[in-house]
């Protein structure tokens, strides 16, 4: 046996002598100083494990939450929404003309970029223009923009063709792409190419030399930042930094992150898997809490271009078969962390209305779905349901939905794939049998869908709409009506119509809300409740 | 010898060319779109197309390939599509943790496994032999992440002797490097100790039955000298083969161990790049790994001459 093995190894030219390699490696080892992961938070350094690694540094080009969070660390915004969903001055105050067509923003004193240059109105104009090419809300706004100009170093004037009462709400939105203010030299570049100069004017400075994509990123306190005097509230108010440094470290293994928090090696864990909570709850040094009460909405989206979901009755039958309780119970498990909610704009938001969601929120109606499917004349066309297998927060929905749809009489073809394959395939407008699809699921942060102006699923412009491509003139008319509504009462009234229309036509299926708990060392205090984890206001005890 | 080395180095060129072409085509045939990762959920098809164009992904395949080969010939591996960072810089940041962990693991494995194997062969069919073999079977059988978690629970959580995770470069603080590297190295060494100990035992058993060993013993040579000078040296070829192969595997990246102990090595870099379809990084990593394998094989082959003077190239 041994002789055979020996011959085999000799034959493959794999042999002995690794000692030389070891020696060489040891020499190299002594000289290496790269790739150090900050392992212990010392002094006034906060070490945080975020929900994913930071890889894209341009918060305008991507909607990735981790990049948006990075944006809030190093950039500032003109306007910010507070916990009451009200836009508040952040970098600028504003005045609105009587005809609601001219918005004049005045930058506050003391605004400085990290390179020492003052923030000017020209910087803000360039930044808003670049943002307007990428963000869906920004695009709506620029559609009605007559001009946007810097009147002087401190003043920018935004003139509209027609009133847009939600301007401040859009400019102050916190997701998915807030209009971060960058230096003009940076923001004047293409909106389709990532920036390479990371100079901001926010409360923290990005430490470029310590950045390792997907591994760690360091932010130092910006000593010249002048916070507002109002108390911090969501993304508005005073951003008072009380630590010297914040390090974001990526930990791909959830158990390792929990162990590191319990042993004091890290201070903060942005997301804790629900099934690992019992381990953390045994630790006296750690607090588990819900930072973002709104949380996430999980949804199902159909392809309107192809059978069977080009038929509204079939879509209604599918929605009737689904139960939020079943989906959330499987996805989250612990009822403390999920909410049955039929509001397309999310429960807990000003526009919340649950009309038309009765079957969804009361356990589904399989018999009703069967009947409806029969009335629709469903001919057994397979439903290609895409199932991502590598995203923990998206693996349960397709399985539960497939079971319910099969019970209702659908012929479901569930196809497992990785998320990257799914996001590529969902962009395909080919027939489902030729590489297209019929249904997929995803999750949104509630602030990303809490208004008809920003929710991508409510775009009814056919091929120009979000994946699924519904052609729905009525929803477009309702969105226009919402844009024109100049009081919150009128907005609620239109939003209610949009809720009913959306669920009657099943533009998408809201499958409920869930919260993602965070965990922090008890040494950390002062973290403000907010959909975006922010590191101002935080104090760290010795 | 010099001619042999030159021939082997020249043979690298066709190997790497085939690897480069194969990897490039395979990646382009895999479903996935880096532009979709960059742009996120809300991007419209028009925005995606503009990003694809700016990244050069809309160019015909042969043009993309020529561009990449042009960069390779200049010693460049391109720039990450996702992070916009040069691939050489990314690999430079991530290779050292992997190399350091691999070196330490192999050293630990040799120090533990070779004496264990010699002992087992020397005390063949006694309880010592059975214990060594039982350990070997266990080492092979328990998944590496289970061993990792057990070590963390015992030494970091319960006893609080060592940190749970993290990596610090040895040049920055050698004691902190050791305190963080010891658990991942022990975890990985469990498998290699099992492998090397088993190979050492088998190889030694065969050599110990040879005539020259009996002659040495008859001449009254001390048993330790018989075992370590006469027997082990002659049994070294397959043992070194296993060690060399193991080292190459460790350098190739150990994703699970890197994840469990949060080590920013090239295993995780490769997996992350694959998940994001970051073509230049994946291509760079596969080329690097292939090159390393070729180089390690060459070094191992050359080292044969040190252990067995009868071998000539």
Short mmCIF file of C-alpha atoms in Angstrom, two decimals, chain A residues 102-338:
data_model
loop_
_atom_site.label_atom_id
_atom_site.label_comp_id
_atom_site.label_asym_id
_atom_site.label_seq_id
_atom_site.Cartn_x
_atom_site.Cartn_y
_atom_site.Cartn_z
CA UNK A 102 -38.52 78.45 -5.60
CA UNK A 103 -36.62 76.82 -2.74
CA UNK A 104 -33.70 78.83 -1.40
CA UNK A 105 -31.23 76.89 0.75
CA UNK A 106 -28.67 78.70 2.89
CA UNK A 107 -25.67 76.75 4.17
CA UNK A 108 -24.97 77.13 7.86
CA UNK A 109 -21.68 78.51 9.19
CA UNK A 110 -18.69 76.33 9.97
CA UNK A 111 -19.13 73.68 7.29
CA UNK A 112 -15.73 72.38 6.24
CA UNK A 113 -14.54 69.48 4.13
CA UNK A 114 -12.01 67.07 5.58
CA UNK A 115 -9.31 68.65 3.38
CA UNK A 116 -9.88 72.01 5.07
CA UNK A 117 -11.81 73.69 2.27
CA UNK A 118 -15.15 75.29 3.10
CA UNK A 119 -18.35 73.68 1.83
CA UNK A 120 -19.91 75.96 -0.77
CA UNK A 121 -23.23 76.10 -2.57
CA UNK A 122 -21.42 75.04 -5.77
CA UNK A 123 -20.40 71.79 -4.04
CA UNK A 124 -24.00 71.18 -3.03
CA UNK A 125 -25.32 71.88 -6.54
CA UNK A 126 -22.86 69.46 -8.16
CA UNK A 127 -23.68 66.81 -5.55
CA UNK A 128 -27.44 67.17 -6.00
CA UNK A 129 -27.11 66.95 -9.78
CA UNK A 130 -25.08 63.75 -9.62
CA UNK A 131 -27.52 62.27 -7.08
CA UNK A 132 -30.45 63.23 -9.31
CA UNK A 133 -29.09 61.03 -12.07
CA UNK A 134 -29.01 57.94 -9.86
CA UNK A 135 -31.83 58.14 -7.32
CA UNK A 136 -35.42 57.43 -8.38
CA UNK A 137 -36.81 60.18 -6.13
CA UNK A 138 -34.13 62.53 -7.37
CA UNK A 139 -35.08 61.76 -10.96
CA UNK A 140 -38.72 62.68 -10.23
CA UNK A 141 -37.53 65.91 -8.70
CA UNK A 142 -35.25 66.83 -11.59
CA UNK A 143 -38.08 66.08 -14.01
CA UNK A 144 -39.82 69.20 -12.63
CA UNK A 145 -36.67 71.23 -12.06
CA UNK A 146 -36.34 74.46 -14.01
CA UNK A 147 -32.92 75.33 -12.61
CA UNK A 148 -30.60 74.60 -9.71
CA UNK A 149 -27.90 77.18 -9.18
CA UNK A 150 -25.44 78.50 -6.63
CA UNK A 151 -26.35 82.13 -6.06
CA UNK A 152 -23.28 82.72 -3.91
CA UNK A 153 -20.97 80.62 -1.72
CA UNK A 154 -23.69 80.07 0.85
CA UNK A 155 -26.91 80.10 -1.13
CA UNK A 156 -28.39 77.73 -3.66
CA UNK A 157 -31.64 78.32 -5.45
CA UNK A 158 -33.80 75.48 -6.72
CA UNK A 159 -36.47 76.62 -9.15
CA UNK A 160 -39.26 74.25 -10.19
CA UNK A 161 -41.49 74.13 -13.26
CA UNK A 162 -44.44 73.04 -11.14
CA UNK A 163 -44.95 72.67 -7.39
CA UNK A 164 -43.41 69.57 -5.81
CA UNK A 165 -44.56 69.60 -2.18
CA UNK A 166 -42.46 66.55 -1.32
CA UNK A 167 -39.16 68.22 -2.31
CA UNK A 168 -37.82 68.43 1.24
CA UNK A 169 -38.95 64.90 1.98
CA UNK A 170 -37.05 63.60 -1.06
CA UNK A 171 -33.92 65.65 -0.44
CA UNK A 172 -33.95 64.58 3.20
CA UNK A 173 -34.63 60.90 2.67
CA UNK A 174 -32.31 58.48 4.35
CA UNK A 175 -32.65 55.52 1.96
CA UNK A 176 -31.72 54.16 -0.40
CA UNK A 177 -29.57 56.97 -1.82
CA UNK A 178 -29.44 60.15 0.25
CA UNK A 179 -27.99 63.22 -1.48
CA UNK A 180 -24.63 63.34 0.28
CA UNK A 181 -22.68 66.54 -0.28
CA UNK A 182 -19.26 66.07 -1.83
CA UNK A 183 -16.70 68.56 -3.13
CA UNK A 184 -17.58 69.89 -6.58
CA UNK A 185 -14.40 68.35 -8.07
CA UNK A 186 -15.67 64.91 -6.99
CA UNK A 187 -19.38 65.33 -7.68
CA UNK A 188 -18.90 66.76 -11.14
CA UNK A 189 -17.78 63.33 -12.40
CA UNK A 190 -19.98 60.74 -14.07
CA UNK A 191 -22.83 59.30 -12.02
CA UNK A 192 -22.09 55.88 -13.52
CA UNK A 193 -18.46 55.71 -12.44
CA UNK A 194 -17.50 55.26 -8.82
CA UNK A 195 -15.69 58.15 -7.17
CA UNK A 196 -12.08 57.75 -6.04
CA UNK A 197 -11.77 60.80 -3.80
CA UNK A 198 -13.45 60.27 -0.44
CA UNK A 199 -13.37 63.77 0.96
CA UNK A 200 -16.51 64.52 2.91
CA UNK A 201 -17.62 67.05 5.47
CA UNK A 202 -19.33 64.64 7.85
CA UNK A 203 -18.51 63.92 11.48
CA UNK A 204 -15.94 61.21 10.68
CA UNK A 205 -12.96 61.06 8.33
CA UNK A 206 -12.40 57.96 6.21
CA UNK A 207 -8.91 56.57 6.87
CA UNK A 208 -7.99 55.42 3.38
CA UNK A 209 -4.64 53.83 4.26
CA UNK A 210 -6.30 51.45 6.72
CA UNK A 211 -9.15 50.43 4.43
CA UNK A 212 -9.32 46.82 3.32
CA UNK A 213 -12.31 46.14 1.04
CA UNK A 214 -14.65 43.63 2.63
CA UNK A 215 -12.47 43.30 5.74
CA UNK A 216 -12.22 46.49 7.75
CA UNK A 217 -12.60 50.24 7.56
CA UNK A 218 -11.53 52.91 10.02
CA UNK A 219 -13.13 56.29 10.67
CA UNK A 220 -11.52 59.00 12.80
CA UNK A 221 -13.38 61.81 14.47
CA UNK A 222 -13.34 64.96 12.35
CA UNK A 223 -12.21 67.57 14.86
CA UNK A 224 -13.42 70.53 12.78
CA UNK A 225 -16.96 69.23 12.41
CA UNK A 226 -19.49 71.67 13.85
CA UNK A 227 -22.60 69.80 14.99
CA UNK A 228 -26.04 71.35 15.10
CA UNK A 229 -27.33 72.31 18.50
CA UNK A 230 -30.60 70.37 18.36
CA UNK A 231 -30.61 66.90 19.92
CA UNK A 232 -29.96 64.02 17.52
CA UNK A 233 -33.10 62.43 16.10
CA UNK A 234 -32.75 59.80 13.36
CA UNK A 235 -30.49 61.44 10.80
CA UNK A 236 -31.31 64.98 11.95
CA UNK A 237 -29.98 67.06 14.83
CA UNK A 238 -26.55 67.37 16.42
CA UNK A 239 -23.99 64.80 15.35
CA UNK A 240 -21.79 64.99 18.44
CA UNK A 241 -18.92 62.54 18.16
CA UNK A 242 -17.73 61.36 21.57
CA UNK A 243 -15.21 58.69 20.56
CA UNK A 244 -11.89 59.05 18.75
CA UNK A 245 -12.26 56.27 16.25
CA UNK A 246 -14.77 53.81 14.88
CA UNK A 247 -13.68 50.60 13.20
CA UNK A 248 -16.01 48.46 11.15
CA UNK A 249 -14.87 44.89 11.00
CA UNK A 250 -16.44 42.20 8.84
CA UNK A 251 -17.10 38.84 10.42
CA UNK A 252 -18.59 36.32 8.01
CA UNK A 253 -19.40 33.87 10.77
CA UNK A 254 -22.33 34.91 12.99
CA UNK A 255 -21.25 32.69 15.89
CA UNK A 256 -17.74 34.18 15.86
CA UNK A 257 -19.19 37.69 16.01
CA UNK A 258 -21.30 36.74 19.02
CA UNK A 259 -18.34 35.14 20.77
CA UNK A 260 -16.24 38.24 20.07
CA UNK A 261 -18.92 40.50 21.55
CA UNK A 262 -19.32 38.38 24.67
CA UNK A 263 -15.56 38.27 25.22
CA UNK A 264 -15.29 42.06 24.83
CA UNK A 265 -13.24 42.00 21.63
CA UNK A 266 -15.85 44.05 19.80
CA UNK A 267 -18.35 46.59 21.06
CA UNK A 268 -21.24 46.40 18.67
CA UNK A 269 -23.00 43.92 16.44
CA UNK A 270 -25.41 45.51 13.97
CA UNK A 271 -27.50 42.41 13.27
CA UNK A 272 -27.96 39.31 15.36
CA UNK A 273 -29.45 36.18 13.91
CA UNK A 274 -32.67 35.50 15.79
CA UNK A 275 -31.79 31.86 16.44
CA UNK A 276 -28.53 32.91 18.14
CA UNK A 277 -30.20 35.38 20.53
CA UNK A 278 -30.51 32.89 23.42
CA UNK A 279 -26.71 32.67 23.55
CA UNK A 280 -26.33 36.44 23.87
CA UNK A 281 -29.08 36.71 26.43
CA UNK A 282 -26.94 34.72 28.86
CA UNK A 283 -24.28 37.45 28.88
CA UNK A 284 -24.50 40.14 31.55
CA UNK A 285 -22.17 42.46 29.64
CA UNK A 286 -24.26 42.70 26.52
CA UNK A 287 -27.56 44.42 25.70
CA UNK A 288 -29.79 43.12 22.93
CA UNK A 289 -32.22 45.70 21.55
CA UNK A 290 -34.15 46.80 18.50
CA UNK A 291 -32.59 49.98 17.16
CA UNK A 292 -34.91 50.30 14.20
CA UNK A 293 -38.54 49.77 15.18
CA UNK A 294 -39.72 50.00 11.56
CA UNK A 295 -37.43 47.23 10.37
CA UNK A 296 -37.87 45.51 7.04
CA UNK A 297 -40.77 44.60 4.79
CA UNK A 298 -40.51 41.29 2.97
CA UNK A 299 -42.30 41.12 -0.37
CA UNK A 300 -43.13 38.92 -3.34
CA UNK A 301 -43.01 40.28 -6.88
CA UNK A 302 -44.48 38.74 -10.03
CA UNK A 303 -43.58 39.07 -13.69
CA UNK A 304 -46.42 40.91 -15.46
CA UNK A 305 -45.15 40.19 -18.95
CA UNK A 306 -45.86 36.46 -19.10
CA UNK A 307 -48.54 33.94 -18.14
CA UNK A 308 -49.83 33.09 -15.69
CA UNK A 309 -49.22 36.37 -13.82
CA UNK A 310 -50.17 38.58 -16.74
CA UNK A 311 -53.72 37.75 -15.62
CA UNK A 312 -54.85 39.85 -12.65
CA UNK A 313 -57.18 37.11 -11.35
CA UNK A 314 -54.27 34.65 -11.22
CA UNK A 315 -52.22 37.21 -9.31
CA UNK A 316 -55.12 37.70 -6.90
CA UNK A 317 -55.41 33.94 -6.44
CA UNK A 318 -51.70 33.71 -5.62
CA UNK A 319 -51.96 36.51 -3.08
CA UNK A 320 -55.05 34.92 -1.54
CA UNK A 321 -53.13 31.68 -0.98
CA UNK A 322 -50.33 33.34 0.96
CA UNK A 323 -50.25 33.87 4.71
CA UNK A 324 -47.97 36.42 6.36
CA UNK A 325 -48.00 34.41 9.58
CA UNK A 326 -46.66 31.35 7.77
CA UNK A 327 -43.96 33.32 5.98
CA UNK A 328 -42.79 35.31 9.00
CA UNK A 329 -43.08 32.35 11.36
CA UNK A 330 -40.72 30.40 9.13
CA UNK A 331 -38.41 33.29 8.36
CA UNK A 332 -38.08 34.83 11.81
CA UNK A 333 -39.70 32.38 14.22
CA UNK A 334 -39.80 34.60 17.29
CA UNK A 335 -43.05 36.69 17.23
CA UNK A 336 -41.31 39.41 19.27
CA UNK A 337 -39.43 40.34 16.13
CA UNK A 338 -42.10 40.31 13.45
#
